[in-house]
PDB file of C-alpha atoms in Angstrom:
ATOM      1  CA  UNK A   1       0.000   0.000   0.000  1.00  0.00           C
ATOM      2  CA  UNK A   2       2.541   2.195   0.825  1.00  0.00           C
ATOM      3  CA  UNK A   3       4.566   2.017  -2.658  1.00  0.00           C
ATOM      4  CA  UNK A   4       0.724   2.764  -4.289  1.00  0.00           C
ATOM      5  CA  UNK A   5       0.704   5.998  -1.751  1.00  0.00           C
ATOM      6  CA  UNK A   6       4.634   6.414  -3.000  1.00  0.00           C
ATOM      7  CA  UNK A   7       3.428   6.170  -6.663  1.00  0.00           C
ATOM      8  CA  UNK A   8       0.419   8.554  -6.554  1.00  0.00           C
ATOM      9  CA  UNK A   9       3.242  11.231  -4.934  1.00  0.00           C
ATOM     10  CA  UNK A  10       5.013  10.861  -7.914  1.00  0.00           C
ATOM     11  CA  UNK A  11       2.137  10.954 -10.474  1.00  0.00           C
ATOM     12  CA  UNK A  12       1.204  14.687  -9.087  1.00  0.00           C
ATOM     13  CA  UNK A  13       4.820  16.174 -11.220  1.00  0.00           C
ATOM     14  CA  UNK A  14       3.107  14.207 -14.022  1.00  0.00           C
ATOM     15  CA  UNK A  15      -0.436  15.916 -12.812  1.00  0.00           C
ATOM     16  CA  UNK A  16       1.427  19.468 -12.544  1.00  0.00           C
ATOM     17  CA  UNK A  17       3.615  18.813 -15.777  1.00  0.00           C
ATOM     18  CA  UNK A  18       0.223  18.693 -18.029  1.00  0.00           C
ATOM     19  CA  UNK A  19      -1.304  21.198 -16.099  1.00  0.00           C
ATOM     20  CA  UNK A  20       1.195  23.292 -16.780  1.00  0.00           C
ATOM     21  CA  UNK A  21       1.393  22.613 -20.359  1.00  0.00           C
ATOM     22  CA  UNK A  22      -2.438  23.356 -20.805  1.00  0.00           C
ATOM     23  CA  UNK A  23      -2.966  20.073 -23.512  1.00  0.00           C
ATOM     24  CA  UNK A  24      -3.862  16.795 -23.136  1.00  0.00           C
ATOM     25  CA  UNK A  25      -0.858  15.269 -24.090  1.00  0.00           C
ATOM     26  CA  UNK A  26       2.820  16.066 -22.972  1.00  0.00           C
ATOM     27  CA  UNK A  27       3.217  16.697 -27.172  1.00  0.00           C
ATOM     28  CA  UNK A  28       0.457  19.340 -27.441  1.00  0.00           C
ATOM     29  CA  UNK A  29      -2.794  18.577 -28.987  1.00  0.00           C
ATOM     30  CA  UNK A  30      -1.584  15.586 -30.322  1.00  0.00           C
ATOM     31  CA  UNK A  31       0.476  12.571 -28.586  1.00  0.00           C
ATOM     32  CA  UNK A  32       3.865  12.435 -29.240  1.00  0.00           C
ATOM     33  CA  UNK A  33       6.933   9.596 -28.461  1.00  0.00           C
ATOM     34  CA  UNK A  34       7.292  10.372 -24.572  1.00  0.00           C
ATOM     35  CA  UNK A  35       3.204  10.102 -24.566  1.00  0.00           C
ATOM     36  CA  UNK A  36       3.435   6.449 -26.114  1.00  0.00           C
ATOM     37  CA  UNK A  37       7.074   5.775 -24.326  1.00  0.00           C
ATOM     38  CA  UNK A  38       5.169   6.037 -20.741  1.00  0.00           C
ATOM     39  CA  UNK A  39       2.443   4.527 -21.967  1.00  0.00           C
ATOM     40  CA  UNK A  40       2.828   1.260 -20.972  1.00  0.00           C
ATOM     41  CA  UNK A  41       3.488   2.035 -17.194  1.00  0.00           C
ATOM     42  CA  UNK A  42      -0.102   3.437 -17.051  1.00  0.00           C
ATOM     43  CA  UNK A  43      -2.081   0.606 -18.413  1.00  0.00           C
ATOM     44  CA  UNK A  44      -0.312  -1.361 -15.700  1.00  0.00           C
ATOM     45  CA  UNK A  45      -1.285   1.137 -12.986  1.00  0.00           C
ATOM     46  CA  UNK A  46      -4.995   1.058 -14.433  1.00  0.00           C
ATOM     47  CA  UNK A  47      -4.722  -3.310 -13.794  1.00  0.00           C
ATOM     48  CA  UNK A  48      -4.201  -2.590  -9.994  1.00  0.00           C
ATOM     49  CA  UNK A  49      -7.314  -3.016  -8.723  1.00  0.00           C
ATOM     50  CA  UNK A  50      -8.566  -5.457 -10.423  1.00  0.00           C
ATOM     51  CA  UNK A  51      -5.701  -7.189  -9.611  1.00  0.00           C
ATOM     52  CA  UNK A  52      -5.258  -6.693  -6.083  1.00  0.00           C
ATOM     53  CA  UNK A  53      -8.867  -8.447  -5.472  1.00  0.00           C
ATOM     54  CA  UNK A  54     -10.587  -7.516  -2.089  1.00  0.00           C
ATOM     55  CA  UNK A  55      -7.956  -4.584  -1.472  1.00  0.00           C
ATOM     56  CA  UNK A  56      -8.440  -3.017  -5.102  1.00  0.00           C
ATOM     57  CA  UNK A  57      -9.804  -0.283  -4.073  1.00  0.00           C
ATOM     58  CA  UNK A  58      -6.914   1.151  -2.812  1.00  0.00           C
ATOM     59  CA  UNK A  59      -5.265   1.284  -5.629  1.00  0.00           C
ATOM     60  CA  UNK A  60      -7.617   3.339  -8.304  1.00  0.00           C
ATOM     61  CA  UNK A  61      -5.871   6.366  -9.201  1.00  0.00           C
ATOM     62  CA  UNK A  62      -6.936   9.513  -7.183  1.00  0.00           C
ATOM     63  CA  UNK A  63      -9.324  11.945  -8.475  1.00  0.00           C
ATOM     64  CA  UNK A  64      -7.311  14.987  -8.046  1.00  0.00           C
ATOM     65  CA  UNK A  65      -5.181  13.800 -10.624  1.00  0.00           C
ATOM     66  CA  UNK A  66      -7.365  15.693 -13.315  1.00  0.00           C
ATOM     67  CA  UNK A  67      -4.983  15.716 -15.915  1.00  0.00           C
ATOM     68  CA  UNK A  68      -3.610  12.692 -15.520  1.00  0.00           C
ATOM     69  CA  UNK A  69      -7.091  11.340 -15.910  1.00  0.00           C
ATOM     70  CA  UNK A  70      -8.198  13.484 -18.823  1.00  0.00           C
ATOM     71  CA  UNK A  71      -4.205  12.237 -20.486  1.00  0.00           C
ATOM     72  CA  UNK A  72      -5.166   8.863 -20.125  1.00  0.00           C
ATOM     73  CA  UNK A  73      -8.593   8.880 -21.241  1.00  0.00           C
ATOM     74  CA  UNK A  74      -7.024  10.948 -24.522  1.00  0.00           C
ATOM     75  CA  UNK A  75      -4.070   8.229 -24.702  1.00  0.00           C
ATOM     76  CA  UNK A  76      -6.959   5.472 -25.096  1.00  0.00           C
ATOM     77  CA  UNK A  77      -8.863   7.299 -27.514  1.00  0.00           C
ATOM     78  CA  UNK A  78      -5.464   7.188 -30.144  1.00  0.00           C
ATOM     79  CA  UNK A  79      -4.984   4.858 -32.618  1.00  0.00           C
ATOM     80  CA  UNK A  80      -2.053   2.864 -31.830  1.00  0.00           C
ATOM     81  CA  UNK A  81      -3.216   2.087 -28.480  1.00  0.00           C
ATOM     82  CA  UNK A  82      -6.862   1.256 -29.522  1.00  0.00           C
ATOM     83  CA  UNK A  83      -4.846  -1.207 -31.739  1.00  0.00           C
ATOM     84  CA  UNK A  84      -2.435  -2.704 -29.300  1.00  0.00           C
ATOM     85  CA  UNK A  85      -2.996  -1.358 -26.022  1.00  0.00           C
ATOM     86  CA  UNK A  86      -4.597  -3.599 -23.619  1.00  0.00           C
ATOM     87  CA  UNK A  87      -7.848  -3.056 -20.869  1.00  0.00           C
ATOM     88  CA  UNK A  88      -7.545  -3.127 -17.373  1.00  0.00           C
ATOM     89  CA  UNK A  89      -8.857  -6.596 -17.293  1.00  0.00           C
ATOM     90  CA  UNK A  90      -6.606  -7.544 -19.985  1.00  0.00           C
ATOM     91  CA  UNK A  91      -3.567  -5.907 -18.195  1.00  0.00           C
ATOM     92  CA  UNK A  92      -4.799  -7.499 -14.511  1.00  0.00           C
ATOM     93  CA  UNK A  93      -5.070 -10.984 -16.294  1.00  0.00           C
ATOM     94  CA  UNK A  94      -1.691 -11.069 -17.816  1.00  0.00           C
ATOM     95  CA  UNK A  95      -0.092 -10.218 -14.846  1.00  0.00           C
ATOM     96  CA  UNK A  96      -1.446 -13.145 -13.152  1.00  0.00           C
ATOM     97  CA  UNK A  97      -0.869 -15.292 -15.466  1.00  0.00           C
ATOM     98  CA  UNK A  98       2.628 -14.112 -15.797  1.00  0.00           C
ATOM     99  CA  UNK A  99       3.474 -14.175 -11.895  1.00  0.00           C
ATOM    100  CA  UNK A 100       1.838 -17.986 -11.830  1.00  0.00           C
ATOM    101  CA  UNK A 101       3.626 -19.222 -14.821  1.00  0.00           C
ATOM    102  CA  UNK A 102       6.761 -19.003 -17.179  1.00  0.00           C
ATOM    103  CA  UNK A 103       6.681 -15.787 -18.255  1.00  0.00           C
ATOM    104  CA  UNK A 104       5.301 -13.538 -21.003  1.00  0.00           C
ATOM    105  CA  UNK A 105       4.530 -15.107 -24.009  1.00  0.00           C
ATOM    106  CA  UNK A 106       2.478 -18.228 -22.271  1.00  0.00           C
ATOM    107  CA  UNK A 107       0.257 -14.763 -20.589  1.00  0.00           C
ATOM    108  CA  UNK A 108       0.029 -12.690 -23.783  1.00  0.00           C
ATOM    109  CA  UNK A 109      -1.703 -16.837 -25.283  1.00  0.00           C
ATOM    110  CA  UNK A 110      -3.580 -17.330 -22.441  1.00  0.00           C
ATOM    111  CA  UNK A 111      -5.059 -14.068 -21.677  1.00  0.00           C
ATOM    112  CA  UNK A 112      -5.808 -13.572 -25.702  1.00  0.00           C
ATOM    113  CA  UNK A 113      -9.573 -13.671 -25.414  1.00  0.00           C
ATOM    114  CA  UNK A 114     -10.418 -10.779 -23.560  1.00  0.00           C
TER     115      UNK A 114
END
């Protein structure tokens, strides 16, 4: 929990970064290679709570992360990601799968249906 709380302090430069900036994306109006290099990191962060269970609660991203919220929402709505990125259910299930078995690849098969 406390790495989650550690995380979330960390997030608010990101929060104050596109504040700052005034756009949804760190690129402008449109996304540019940082936005899809971080990517990645955020559809894991959005897996949390369904993948922490009873306790997933804990870790949804706060609500006074506005622009973080408003970047991510924009980051889904992109192309590339509609093509590759994954869901949160997607993300949560792969993670599983890859903690209870031999790595990536058998997860990425396994959790292919959703």
């Amino acid at each position: 929990m406390q790495h989650f709380k550690d995380l979330v302090a960390h997030l608010e430069t990101f929060e104050e970064e596109l504040k700052m900036r005034g756009t949804p994306y760190l690129g402008g109006d449109s996304p540019v290679m940082a936005d899809y290099m971080i990517w990645p990191y955020f559809e894991r962060i959005e897996g949390l709570p369904i993948l922490m269970g009873d306790v997933g609660d804990n870790f949804v991203l706060p609500t006074h992360l506005e622009n973080l919220h408003i970047w991510i929402k924009a980051m889904r709505s992109t192309e590339p990601v509609k093509a590759y990125g994954f869901s949160p259910k997607r993300m949560a299930t792969l993670t599983k799968i890859y903690n209870e078995t031999d790595g990536y690849d058998n997860a990425l098969k396994e959790s292919s249906g959703m």
